[in-house]
Coordinates of C-alpha atoms in Angstrom, one line a residue:
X12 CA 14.5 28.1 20.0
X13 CA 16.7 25.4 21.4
X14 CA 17.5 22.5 20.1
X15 CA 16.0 20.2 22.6
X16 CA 12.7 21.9 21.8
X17 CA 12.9 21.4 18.1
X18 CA 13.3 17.5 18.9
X19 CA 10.6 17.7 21.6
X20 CA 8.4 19.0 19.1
X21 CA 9.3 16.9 16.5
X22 CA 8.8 14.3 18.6
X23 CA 5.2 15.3 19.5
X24 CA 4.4 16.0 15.6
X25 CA 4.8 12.3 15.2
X26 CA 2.6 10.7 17.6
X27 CA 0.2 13.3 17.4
X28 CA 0.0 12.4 13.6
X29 CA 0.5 8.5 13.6
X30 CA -2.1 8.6 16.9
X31 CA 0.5 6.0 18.3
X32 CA 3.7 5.9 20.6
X33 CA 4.5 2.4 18.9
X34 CA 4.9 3.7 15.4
X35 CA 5.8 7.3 16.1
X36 CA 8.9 5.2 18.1
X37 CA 9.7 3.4 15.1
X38 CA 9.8 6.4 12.9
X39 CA 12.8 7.9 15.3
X40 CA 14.5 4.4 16.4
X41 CA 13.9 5.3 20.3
X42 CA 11.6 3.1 22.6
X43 CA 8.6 3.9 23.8
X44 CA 9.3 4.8 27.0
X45 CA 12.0 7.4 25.7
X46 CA 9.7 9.0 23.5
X47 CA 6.5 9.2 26.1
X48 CA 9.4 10.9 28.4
X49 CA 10.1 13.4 25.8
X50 CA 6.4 14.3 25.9
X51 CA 5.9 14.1 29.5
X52 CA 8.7 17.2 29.6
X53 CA 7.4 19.2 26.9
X54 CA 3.9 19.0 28.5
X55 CA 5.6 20.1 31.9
X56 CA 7.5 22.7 30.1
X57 CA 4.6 24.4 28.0
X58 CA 2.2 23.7 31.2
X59 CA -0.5 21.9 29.4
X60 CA -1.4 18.6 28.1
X61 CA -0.8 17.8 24.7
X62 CA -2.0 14.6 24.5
X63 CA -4.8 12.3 25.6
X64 CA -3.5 8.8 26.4
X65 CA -5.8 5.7 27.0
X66 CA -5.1 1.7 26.6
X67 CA -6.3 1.6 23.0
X68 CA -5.7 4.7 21.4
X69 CA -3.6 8.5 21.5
X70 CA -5.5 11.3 20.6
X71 CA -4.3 15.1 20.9
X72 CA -6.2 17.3 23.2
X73 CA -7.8 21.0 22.2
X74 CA -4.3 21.9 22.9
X75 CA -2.7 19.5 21.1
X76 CA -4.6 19.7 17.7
X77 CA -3.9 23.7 18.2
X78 CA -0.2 23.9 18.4
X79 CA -0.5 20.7 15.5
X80 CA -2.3 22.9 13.1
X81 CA 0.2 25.5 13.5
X82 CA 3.1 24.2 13.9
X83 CA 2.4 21.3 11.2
X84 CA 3.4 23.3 7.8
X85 CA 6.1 24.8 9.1
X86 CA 7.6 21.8 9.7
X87 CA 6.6 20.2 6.5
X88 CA 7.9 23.5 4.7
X89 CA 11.2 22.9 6.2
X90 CA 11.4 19.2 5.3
X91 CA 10.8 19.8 1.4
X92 CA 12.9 23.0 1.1
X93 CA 16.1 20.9 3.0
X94 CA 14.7 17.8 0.0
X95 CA 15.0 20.8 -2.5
X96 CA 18.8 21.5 -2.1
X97 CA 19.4 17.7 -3.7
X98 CA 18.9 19.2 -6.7
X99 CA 22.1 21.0 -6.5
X100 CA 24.4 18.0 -6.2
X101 CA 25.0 16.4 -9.0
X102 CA 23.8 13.1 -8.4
X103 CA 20.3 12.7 -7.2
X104 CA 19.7 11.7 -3.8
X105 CA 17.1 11.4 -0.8
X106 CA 14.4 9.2 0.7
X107 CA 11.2 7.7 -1.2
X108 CA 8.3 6.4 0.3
X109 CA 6.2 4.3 -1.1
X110 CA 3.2 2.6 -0.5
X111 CA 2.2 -0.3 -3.0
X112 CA 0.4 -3.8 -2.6
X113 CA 2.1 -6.7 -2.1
X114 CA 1.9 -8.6 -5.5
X115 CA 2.9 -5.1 -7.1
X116 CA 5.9 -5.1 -4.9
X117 CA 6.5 -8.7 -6.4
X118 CA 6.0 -8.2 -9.6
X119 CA 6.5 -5.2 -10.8
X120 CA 8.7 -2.3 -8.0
X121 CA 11.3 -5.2 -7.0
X122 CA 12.4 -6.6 -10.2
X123 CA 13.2 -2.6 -11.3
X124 CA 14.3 -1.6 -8.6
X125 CA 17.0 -4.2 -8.4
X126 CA 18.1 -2.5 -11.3
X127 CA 17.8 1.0 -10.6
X128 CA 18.9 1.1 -6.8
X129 CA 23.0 0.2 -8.3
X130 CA 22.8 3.4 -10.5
X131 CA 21.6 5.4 -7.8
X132 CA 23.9 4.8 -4.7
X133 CA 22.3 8.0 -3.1
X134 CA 18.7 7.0 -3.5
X135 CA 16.8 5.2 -0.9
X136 CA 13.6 3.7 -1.1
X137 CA 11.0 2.7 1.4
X138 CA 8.4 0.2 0.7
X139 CA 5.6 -0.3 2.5
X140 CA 3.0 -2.8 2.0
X141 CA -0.3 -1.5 1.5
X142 CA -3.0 -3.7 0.1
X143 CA -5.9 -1.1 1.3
X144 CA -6.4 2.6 0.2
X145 CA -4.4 4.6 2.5
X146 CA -4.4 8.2 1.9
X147 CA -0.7 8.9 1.0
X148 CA -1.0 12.5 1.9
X149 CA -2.2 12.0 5.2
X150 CA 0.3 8.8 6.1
X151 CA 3.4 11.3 4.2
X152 CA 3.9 8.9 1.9
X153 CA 6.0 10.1 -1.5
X154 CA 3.7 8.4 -3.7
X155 CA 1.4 5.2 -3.9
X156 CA 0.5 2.2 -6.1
X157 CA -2.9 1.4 -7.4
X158 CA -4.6 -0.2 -10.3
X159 CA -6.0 2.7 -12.9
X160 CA -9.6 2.6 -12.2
X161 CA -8.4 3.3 -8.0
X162 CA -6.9 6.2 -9.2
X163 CA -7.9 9.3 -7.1
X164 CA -8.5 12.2 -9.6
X165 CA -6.3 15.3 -7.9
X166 CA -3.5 13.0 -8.3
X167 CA -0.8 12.9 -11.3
X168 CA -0.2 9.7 -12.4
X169 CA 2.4 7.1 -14.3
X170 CA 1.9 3.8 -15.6
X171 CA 4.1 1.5 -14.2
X172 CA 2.6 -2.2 -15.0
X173 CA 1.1 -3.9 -18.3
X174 CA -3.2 -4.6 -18.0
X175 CA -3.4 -7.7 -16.2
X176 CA -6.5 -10.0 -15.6
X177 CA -7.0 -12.7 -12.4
X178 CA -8.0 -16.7 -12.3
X179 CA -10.3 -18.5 -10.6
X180 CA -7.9 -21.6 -9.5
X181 CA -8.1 -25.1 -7.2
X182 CA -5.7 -27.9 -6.8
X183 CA -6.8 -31.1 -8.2
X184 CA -7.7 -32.7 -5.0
X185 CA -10.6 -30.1 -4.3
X186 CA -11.9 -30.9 -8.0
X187 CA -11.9 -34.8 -7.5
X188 CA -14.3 -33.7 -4.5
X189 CA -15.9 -30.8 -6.1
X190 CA -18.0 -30.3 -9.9
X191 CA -16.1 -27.5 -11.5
X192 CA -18.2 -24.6 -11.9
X193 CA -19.4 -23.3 -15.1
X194 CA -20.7 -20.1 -14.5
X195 CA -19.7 -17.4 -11.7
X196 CA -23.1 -17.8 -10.5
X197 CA -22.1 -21.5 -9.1
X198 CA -19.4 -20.3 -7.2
X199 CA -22.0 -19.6 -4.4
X200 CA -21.9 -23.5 -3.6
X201 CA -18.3 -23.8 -3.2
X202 CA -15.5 -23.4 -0.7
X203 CA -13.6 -19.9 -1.7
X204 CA -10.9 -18.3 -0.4
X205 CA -12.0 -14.8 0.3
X206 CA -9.4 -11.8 0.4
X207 CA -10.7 -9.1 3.3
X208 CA -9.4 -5.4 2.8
X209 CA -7.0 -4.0 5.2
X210 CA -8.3 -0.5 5.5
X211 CA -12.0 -0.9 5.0
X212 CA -12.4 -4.4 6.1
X213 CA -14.9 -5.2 3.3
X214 CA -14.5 -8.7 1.9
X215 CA -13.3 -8.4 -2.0
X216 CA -16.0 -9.4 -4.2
X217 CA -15.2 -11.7 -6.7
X218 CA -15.6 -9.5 -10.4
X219 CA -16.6 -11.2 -14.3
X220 CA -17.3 -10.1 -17.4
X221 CA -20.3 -11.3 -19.9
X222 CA -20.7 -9.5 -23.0
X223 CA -20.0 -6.4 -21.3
X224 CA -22.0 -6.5 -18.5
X225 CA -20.0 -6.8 -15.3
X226 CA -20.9 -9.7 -12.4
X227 CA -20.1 -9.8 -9.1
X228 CA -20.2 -12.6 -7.2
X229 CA -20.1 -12.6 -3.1
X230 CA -18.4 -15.8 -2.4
X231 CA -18.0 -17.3 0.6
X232 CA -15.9 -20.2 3.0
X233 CA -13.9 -21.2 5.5
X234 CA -10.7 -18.9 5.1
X235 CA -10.2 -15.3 4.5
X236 CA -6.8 -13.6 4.4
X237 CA -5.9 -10.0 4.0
X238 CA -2.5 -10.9 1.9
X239 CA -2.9 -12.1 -1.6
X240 CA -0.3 -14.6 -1.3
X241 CA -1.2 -16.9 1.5
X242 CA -4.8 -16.7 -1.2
X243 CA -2.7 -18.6 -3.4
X244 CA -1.0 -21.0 -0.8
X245 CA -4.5 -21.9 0.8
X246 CA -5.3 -23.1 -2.9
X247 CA -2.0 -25.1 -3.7
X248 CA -3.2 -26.9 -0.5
X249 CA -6.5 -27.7 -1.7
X250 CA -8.5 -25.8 1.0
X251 CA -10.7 -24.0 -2.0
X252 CA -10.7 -21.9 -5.0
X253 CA -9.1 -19.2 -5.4
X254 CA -8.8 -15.1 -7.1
X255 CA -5.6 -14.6 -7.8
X256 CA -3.3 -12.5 -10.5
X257 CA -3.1 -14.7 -13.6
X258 CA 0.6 -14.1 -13.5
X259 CA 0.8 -15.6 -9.9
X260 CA -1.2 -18.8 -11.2
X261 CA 0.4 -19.7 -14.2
X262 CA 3.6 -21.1 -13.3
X263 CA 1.5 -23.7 -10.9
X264 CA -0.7 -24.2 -14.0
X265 CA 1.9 -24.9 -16.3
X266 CA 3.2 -28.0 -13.9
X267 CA 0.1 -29.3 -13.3
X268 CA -0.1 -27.7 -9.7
X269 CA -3.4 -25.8 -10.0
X270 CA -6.7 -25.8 -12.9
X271 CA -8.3 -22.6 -13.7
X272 CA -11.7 -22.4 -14.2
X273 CA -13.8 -19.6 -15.3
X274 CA -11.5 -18.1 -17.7
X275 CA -13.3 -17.2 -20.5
X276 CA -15.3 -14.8 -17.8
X277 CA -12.6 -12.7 -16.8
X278 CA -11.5 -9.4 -17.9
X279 CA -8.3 -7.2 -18.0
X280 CA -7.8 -4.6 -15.4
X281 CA -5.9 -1.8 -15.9
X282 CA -2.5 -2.1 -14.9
X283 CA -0.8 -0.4 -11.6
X284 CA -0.2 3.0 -11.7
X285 CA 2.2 5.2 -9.2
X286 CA 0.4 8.5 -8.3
X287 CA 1.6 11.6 -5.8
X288 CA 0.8 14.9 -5.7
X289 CA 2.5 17.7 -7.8
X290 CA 4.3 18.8 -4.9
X291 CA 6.6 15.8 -5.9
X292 CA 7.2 16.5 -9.4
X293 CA 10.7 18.9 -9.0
X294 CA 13.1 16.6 -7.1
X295 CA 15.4 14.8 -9.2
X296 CA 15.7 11.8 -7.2
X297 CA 11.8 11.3 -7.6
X298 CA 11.7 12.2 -11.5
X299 CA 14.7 9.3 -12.1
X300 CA 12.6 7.0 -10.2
X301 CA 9.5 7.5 -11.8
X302 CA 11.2 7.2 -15.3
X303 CA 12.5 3.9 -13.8
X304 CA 9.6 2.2 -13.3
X305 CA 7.3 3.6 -16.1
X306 CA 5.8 0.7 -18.1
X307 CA 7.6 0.9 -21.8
X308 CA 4.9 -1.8 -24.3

């Protein structure tokens, strides 16, 4: 097989699988154009369409899912035997993908990574931010960051983050217009700042503890964001109360910036875990990281 048809087919592997020129472009560093060009001749050269194109979406065609299916592995059997050798040189070395939330990336993956990237010259990582539940096989991620009880059970798993426990918050101008509430049930009459999942689209609702016996609370108001961070911003600015990480709050609480409310009405979580599948488990450069970021009490 020639070269040029390896990269063709390479080529159509991606869109076919990320059901997008845009990001299948991205993945290679080529534009768009380039990359529908590529498919245009390996269509013409095979003599069948391998790929339905419309304004809104890329799908393959009978054709296209065919030679996907059975091409595919092989491909992906060739990528992790070539990832294998690296555990011949001496050093470890390769590419990790991960997907992890963006407060986890905050919090917990940059501040060790900062100190495991310098011993590890021939490591690279890729984050990507991820605050829904994407299935990290599917997307060809290396592994993934969720909170415990997230956990998907076919999956191996490390700790990599103490239990941690969120706060109901509001800068003081909203309080001299607002009664603080007392219970989670009176949250219903005040301005919230929702959080909206990226994947699903389902609004978070709002979770306390009694005794126990776990409460949800459907909150509602005028802004909803998808990023955990600009939750916390709309409440420095007084536009409602927030649900944020109690480690995010705290430093605004200490200097007077925010009031928590609620507190004795939220529990711990358990902490964020990494999880892949055991196909993972025999390169070196993944086993170093892993052992980097494990949580140590």
């Amino acid at each position: 097989m020639s070269r040029q048809n390896v990269n063709d087919l390479l080529a159509f592997l991606a869109v076919a699988r990320e059901r997008s020129f845009t990001r299948a472009a991205a993945r290679f560093g080529i534009s768009q154009s380039a990359l529908s060009h590529t498919i245009r001749q390996l269509e013409a050269r095979l003599g069948v369409r391998l790929l339905t194109r419309t304004t809104r979406a890329v799908a393959p065609t009978e054709a296209g899912e065919r030679l996907l299916q059975r091409i595919g592995p092989h491909f992906d059997q060739i990528e992790i035997e070539v990832d294998a050798l690296n555990e011949l040189r001496e050093k470890p070395a390769g590419t990790i993908r991960l997907s992890a939330p963006d407060y986890a990336i905050s919090s917990i993956l940059w501040p060790k990574l900062k100190r495991f990237l310098p011993k590890y010259p021939d490591i690279k990582v890729e984050l990507l931010l991820d605050n829904g539940l994407t299935d990290i096989v599917t997307e060809r991620f290396d592994a993934g960051i969720r909170m415990g009880e997230q956990l998907a059970k076919d999956m191996i798993s490390a700790r990599i983050g103490p239990d941690f426990r969120f706060a109901v918050v509001g800068e003081e101008s909203y309080f001299a217009e607002h009664p603080a509430p007392e219970k989670p049930q009176d949250l219903v009459q005040h301005n919230c700042i929702n959080y909206r999942f990226p994947s699903s689209g389902a609004l978070y609702v709002w979770e306390f503890e009694e005794n126990g016996r776990e409460i949800k609370i459907r909150v509602d108001g005028q802004l909803v964001f998808n990023n955990i961070f600009h939750v916390l911003d709309a409440a420095l600015a007084g536009r409602g109360l927030g649900y944020v990480p109690e480690e995010m709050a705290l430093p605004h609480i200490a200097k007077g910036r925010l009031a928590r409310v609620l507190e004795g009405w939220l529990p711990y979580w358990d902490g964020y875990h990494l999880y892949y599948p055991s196909r993972r488990q025999s390169s070196p450069a993944f086993v170093a990281l892993v052992d980097a970021l494990r949580h140590r009490d």
